[in-house]
């Protein structure tokens, strides 16, 4: 486990204090290896988004440790300093809320490319167009503003922007929940390609289908704790905990197709 | 067989939607069409799924059933919606008041926007009950309790005095379903009722919709972009693409032998029935934007089976390719042949 890219040890997050304290994350430990997709699945209020924010360095845990490439992500009081800030990128649930409505997709990406220091303005634009192209966004669509793009396109722009930093880890918090099924398939194919290219992905989602499709390992979260974890295939085929069984039984639609095939 | 023969053996047909055209009148001469040909029936006590990508027109069709198109500045330009001797497509707002809510109930996508935030659950449901006729206060309360129990709300006497924000998402949606059925409607229209809710809660809400169908004998229209969900809950489904109905049939027939390339493509992109890690087959391109529809079949430039005659002329209409199974694909016969 020493070559884990991200390692979380005994992390707890508590909001508020005294009798009104909410223990959102309780003594949670996990690790993400290079080139691996790890799922964190749970329902609303399970603490999964808080945990995602902890991984991203947006929420400081009350106790426990988050390590990236062997070192604490907090150095001199700040999360992900220097080079590390580039290496860990995040994609959020709502692509509309995370893109500036007044600038085009191309500007949004090329801005990020330049922040992470890639040559001249011209180079940045060429690089951005190439990135957007890989995400299936045409040059014509690259000139559009977020409101002119579909939800799936917006989400792919967000991914392009995250990738412009050439990260080694992508943290994705419910990236597919706001988009149509066919757009979801496009995004998942894209993620799969990135995994093959050596990127690590932490996928936080309440959608078990997405988790089952993309991840190798999964952590099932409930009330701030992991109730079950392991290889995704094993957890789905043979869930040990009552809660996991219940979750899996709630996935719609598989019965009919099982019956037909 | 043409669309008009759709209602052939149909004493159980409740609503007949024919050639419905919905759009927005932008200027006197400029019309933006959103739905150009909606054709399907709603049968008694069935759960009918309405599936399609965003922008396919499914929400507009729902709105035409509850007479709230005007609130989106849209209106019906042509076509009929026959329901109990009326044509809903031609109803005046004044006439809608005796249909909306009492004959056709509505469950909104988000219970937070659908409910009044400053009224308790009991008050809101009570108001819906009193809307059509005067009742004694005591009777109203009894009926509200009855409804809350019907939608399986635990401790209804507590929830009665609570405000919507105090309830969980699943509870709120149950209350909205209770509101939709207060006046014993024939049809309940549920527009993506579980978006944003957890899977376990979604499963409970679906169970509840099934009960409404089988115990109260109401028809339910379930709008969703999730084919897996439609498969699980619905009896029949309508697939919409770019403002048209492209396939109509029973859930099992459509799952076994889809007769439209769009349905085939949707099924292929489903993750719930694909092998983990294997490439998902996506649909080429993006759904055409409203008003930017190609000539001929609107799916033609994304279709894997496209032929020359697909890209010319008018948008093809639904044809009954097999008994009770309609497709708008010009080459549906061949699709049906190959997949069996």
XYZ file of C-alpha atoms in Angstrom, chain A:
261
model
C 0.000 0.000 0.000
C 3.029 2.229 0.096
C 2.684 3.248 -3.542
C -0.830 4.587 -2.974
C -1.281 7.893 -4.718
C -3.825 9.115 -2.227
C -4.086 7.712 1.229
C -6.660 8.702 3.793
C -6.166 7.555 7.347
C -8.746 7.775 10.145
C -10.291 10.952 8.823
C -13.192 12.526 10.704
C -15.127 15.652 9.889
C -17.517 17.203 12.380
C -19.684 20.206 11.662
C -20.841 22.345 14.561
C -20.110 21.495 18.153
C -21.653 20.351 21.396
C -25.039 18.693 21.263
C -25.710 19.929 17.736
C -22.511 18.510 16.272
C -22.920 16.526 13.077
C -20.288 13.892 12.538
C -20.360 13.827 8.746
C -17.331 11.590 8.297
C -16.241 9.162 11.008
C -12.817 7.575 11.154
C -12.627 6.738 7.485
C -9.590 5.240 5.765
C -9.077 4.599 2.071
C -6.418 4.500 -0.594
C -6.265 5.122 -4.317
C -3.534 3.549 -6.435
C -2.090 4.791 -9.678
C -4.318 4.125 -12.695
C -7.134 2.848 -10.524
C -10.772 3.873 -10.411
C -12.198 3.828 -6.913
C -15.861 4.330 -6.168
C -17.379 5.896 -3.090
C -21.063 5.122 -3.073
C -23.706 6.253 -0.655
C -27.040 7.973 -0.345
C -27.794 11.581 0.499
C -26.433 12.461 3.897
C -23.966 9.578 3.935
C -21.038 11.992 4.003
C -19.667 11.059 0.589
C -19.531 14.615 -0.731
C -17.838 15.818 2.434
C -15.285 13.066 1.963
C -14.795 14.163 -1.666
C -14.146 17.678 -0.429
C -11.625 16.338 2.049
C -9.817 14.512 -0.770
C -9.820 17.701 -2.832
C -8.416 19.710 0.073
C -11.518 21.881 0.237
C -12.524 20.638 3.667
C -9.996 20.250 6.407
C -10.644 17.149 8.493
C -10.927 17.529 12.269
C -8.684 14.568 12.722
C -6.820 12.029 10.649
C -4.525 12.450 7.719
C -4.757 12.794 3.934
C -1.601 11.933 2.034
C -0.768 12.480 -1.581
C 2.261 10.679 -3.026
C 3.429 9.873 0.479
C 3.176 13.333 2.026
C 0.434 15.130 3.891
C -1.557 17.314 1.505
C -1.343 20.091 4.085
C 1.978 21.881 4.040
C 2.403 25.057 6.048
C -1.329 25.218 6.643
C -2.507 24.951 3.041
C -3.755 22.066 0.978
C -2.025 20.949 -2.205
C 0.782 23.444 -2.492
C 2.865 23.971 -5.602
C 3.034 21.127 -8.070
C 0.502 19.035 -6.153
C -2.270 21.515 -6.817
C -1.922 20.744 -10.497
C -1.840 16.994 -9.986
C -5.184 16.633 -8.239
C -8.179 17.982 -10.123
C -11.875 17.900 -9.461
C -15.042 17.648 -11.564
C -18.295 18.625 -9.918
C -21.868 17.478 -10.235
C -23.301 20.589 -11.802
C -21.303 21.641 -14.842
C -23.457 24.733 -15.202
C -22.497 25.972 -11.787
C -18.812 25.294 -12.262
C -18.318 27.009 -15.607
C -18.236 30.779 -15.972
C -21.424 31.595 -17.907
C -19.852 34.577 -19.656
C -16.900 32.932 -21.325
C -16.773 30.347 -24.092
C -15.813 26.719 -23.562
C -12.544 27.424 -25.358
C -11.677 30.360 -23.089
C -12.559 28.338 -19.993
C -10.132 25.613 -20.995
C -7.364 27.805 -22.406
C -7.413 29.920 -19.248
C -6.718 26.777 -17.250
C -4.045 25.679 -19.715
C -2.240 28.989 -19.265
C -2.547 28.992 -15.479
C -0.753 25.682 -15.509
C 1.916 27.258 -17.708
C 1.905 25.976 -21.228
C 3.684 28.377 -23.573
C 2.127 31.224 -25.487
C -1.475 32.192 -25.935
C -1.497 30.608 -29.357
C -0.120 27.334 -28.019
C -2.680 27.387 -25.221
C -5.524 27.709 -27.705
C -4.180 24.906 -29.876
C -3.746 22.713 -26.805
C -7.262 23.541 -25.580
C -8.855 22.741 -28.909
C -7.042 19.437 -28.942
C -8.268 18.641 -25.414
C -11.830 19.631 -26.250
C -11.611 17.565 -29.437
C -10.614 14.530 -27.396
C -13.736 15.128 -25.316
C -15.815 15.187 -28.480
C -16.370 18.950 -28.478
C -16.013 20.308 -32.015
C -14.236 23.561 -32.809
C -17.612 25.095 -33.540
C -19.022 24.105 -30.150
C -15.831 25.274 -28.433
C -16.812 28.826 -29.324
C -20.095 28.520 -27.461
C -20.923 29.683 -23.967
C -22.150 27.219 -21.325
C -25.834 28.018 -21.789
C -25.583 27.144 -25.491
C -24.197 23.699 -24.727
C -26.090 20.624 -23.561
C -25.548 19.261 -20.059
C -23.367 16.450 -21.343
C -21.244 18.829 -23.392
C -20.806 21.135 -20.414
C -19.648 18.248 -18.291
C -17.119 17.266 -20.958
C -15.850 20.849 -21.036
C -15.365 20.636 -17.252
C -13.409 17.422 -17.709
C -11.306 18.995 -20.478
C -10.540 21.882 -18.160
C -9.553 19.551 -15.336
C -7.337 17.550 -17.684
C -5.600 20.667 -18.990
C -3.523 20.564 -15.819
C -2.342 17.045 -16.704
C -3.358 15.710 -13.306
C -2.586 12.296 -11.932
C -5.829 12.098 -9.975
C -9.311 13.149 -11.000
C -11.885 13.512 -8.241
C -15.388 13.352 -9.660
C -18.391 14.114 -7.448
C -21.574 12.835 -9.132
C -20.342 13.741 -12.615
C -23.118 11.880 -14.428
C -26.182 12.665 -12.379
C -27.257 15.786 -14.262
C -26.942 14.430 -17.794
C -28.850 12.168 -20.203
C -28.161 8.504 -20.593
C -26.359 8.753 -23.946
C -24.246 11.658 -22.694
C -23.478 9.602 -19.616
C -22.228 6.773 -21.814
C -19.960 9.202 -23.672
C -18.510 10.512 -20.422
C -17.931 7.025 -19.046
C -16.142 5.942 -22.237
C -13.977 8.989 -21.839
C -13.141 8.138 -18.235
C -12.275 4.605 -19.269
C -9.806 5.943 -21.860
C -8.230 8.159 -19.219
C -7.831 5.225 -16.852
C -6.055 3.278 -19.585
C -3.748 6.271 -19.901
C -2.727 5.904 -16.253
C -4.976 8.488 -14.585
C -6.474 7.628 -11.202
C -10.134 8.421 -10.667
C -12.096 8.715 -7.453
C -15.746 8.550 -8.366
C -18.250 9.671 -5.773
C -21.789 8.750 -6.718
C -25.152 7.527 -5.577
C -25.573 5.802 -8.934
C -24.623 2.184 -8.441
C -24.750 1.467 -12.158
C -22.025 3.996 -12.857
C -19.913 2.703 -9.974
C -20.296 -0.891 -11.094
C -19.397 -0.026 -14.657
C -16.315 2.079 -14.063
C -14.573 1.230 -10.813
C -12.319 -1.612 -9.716
C -12.794 -1.076 -6.001
C -15.662 0.422 -4.078
C -16.351 1.827 -0.627
C -19.974 1.804 0.513
C -20.686 4.709 2.816
C -23.504 5.155 5.300
C -23.845 7.668 8.129
C -20.267 8.847 7.693
C -18.708 5.405 7.812
C -17.685 2.748 5.345
C -19.974 -0.205 5.909
C -18.389 -2.348 3.222
C -15.489 -2.150 0.815
C -13.688 -4.369 -1.642
C -13.447 -5.278 -5.301
C -16.451 -3.839 -7.095
C -17.286 -7.142 -8.783
C -17.287 -8.974 -5.469
C -19.272 -6.349 -3.598
C -21.940 -6.325 -6.309
C -22.102 -10.077 -6.800
C -21.929 -10.973 -3.175
C -22.714 -8.086 -0.850
C -22.047 -8.863 2.798
C -23.889 -6.072 4.554
C -27.653 -5.742 4.717
C -27.391 -2.109 3.640
C -25.362 -2.943 0.536
C -27.820 -5.677 -0.390
C -30.676 -3.223 -0.109
C -28.868 -0.677 -2.280
C -28.154 -3.213 -4.990
C -31.716 -4.506 -4.930
C -32.922 -0.966 -5.635
C -31.121 -0.694 -8.977
C -33.963 -0.657 -11.483
C -34.412 -2.559 -14.695
C -32.071 -5.498 -14.596
C -34.759 -8.067 -14.008
C -36.438 -7.766 -17.379
C -33.189 -8.053 -19.274
C -32.074 -10.963 -17.171
C -35.339 -12.652 -17.997
C -34.908 -11.995 -21.706
C -31.321 -13.130 -22.053
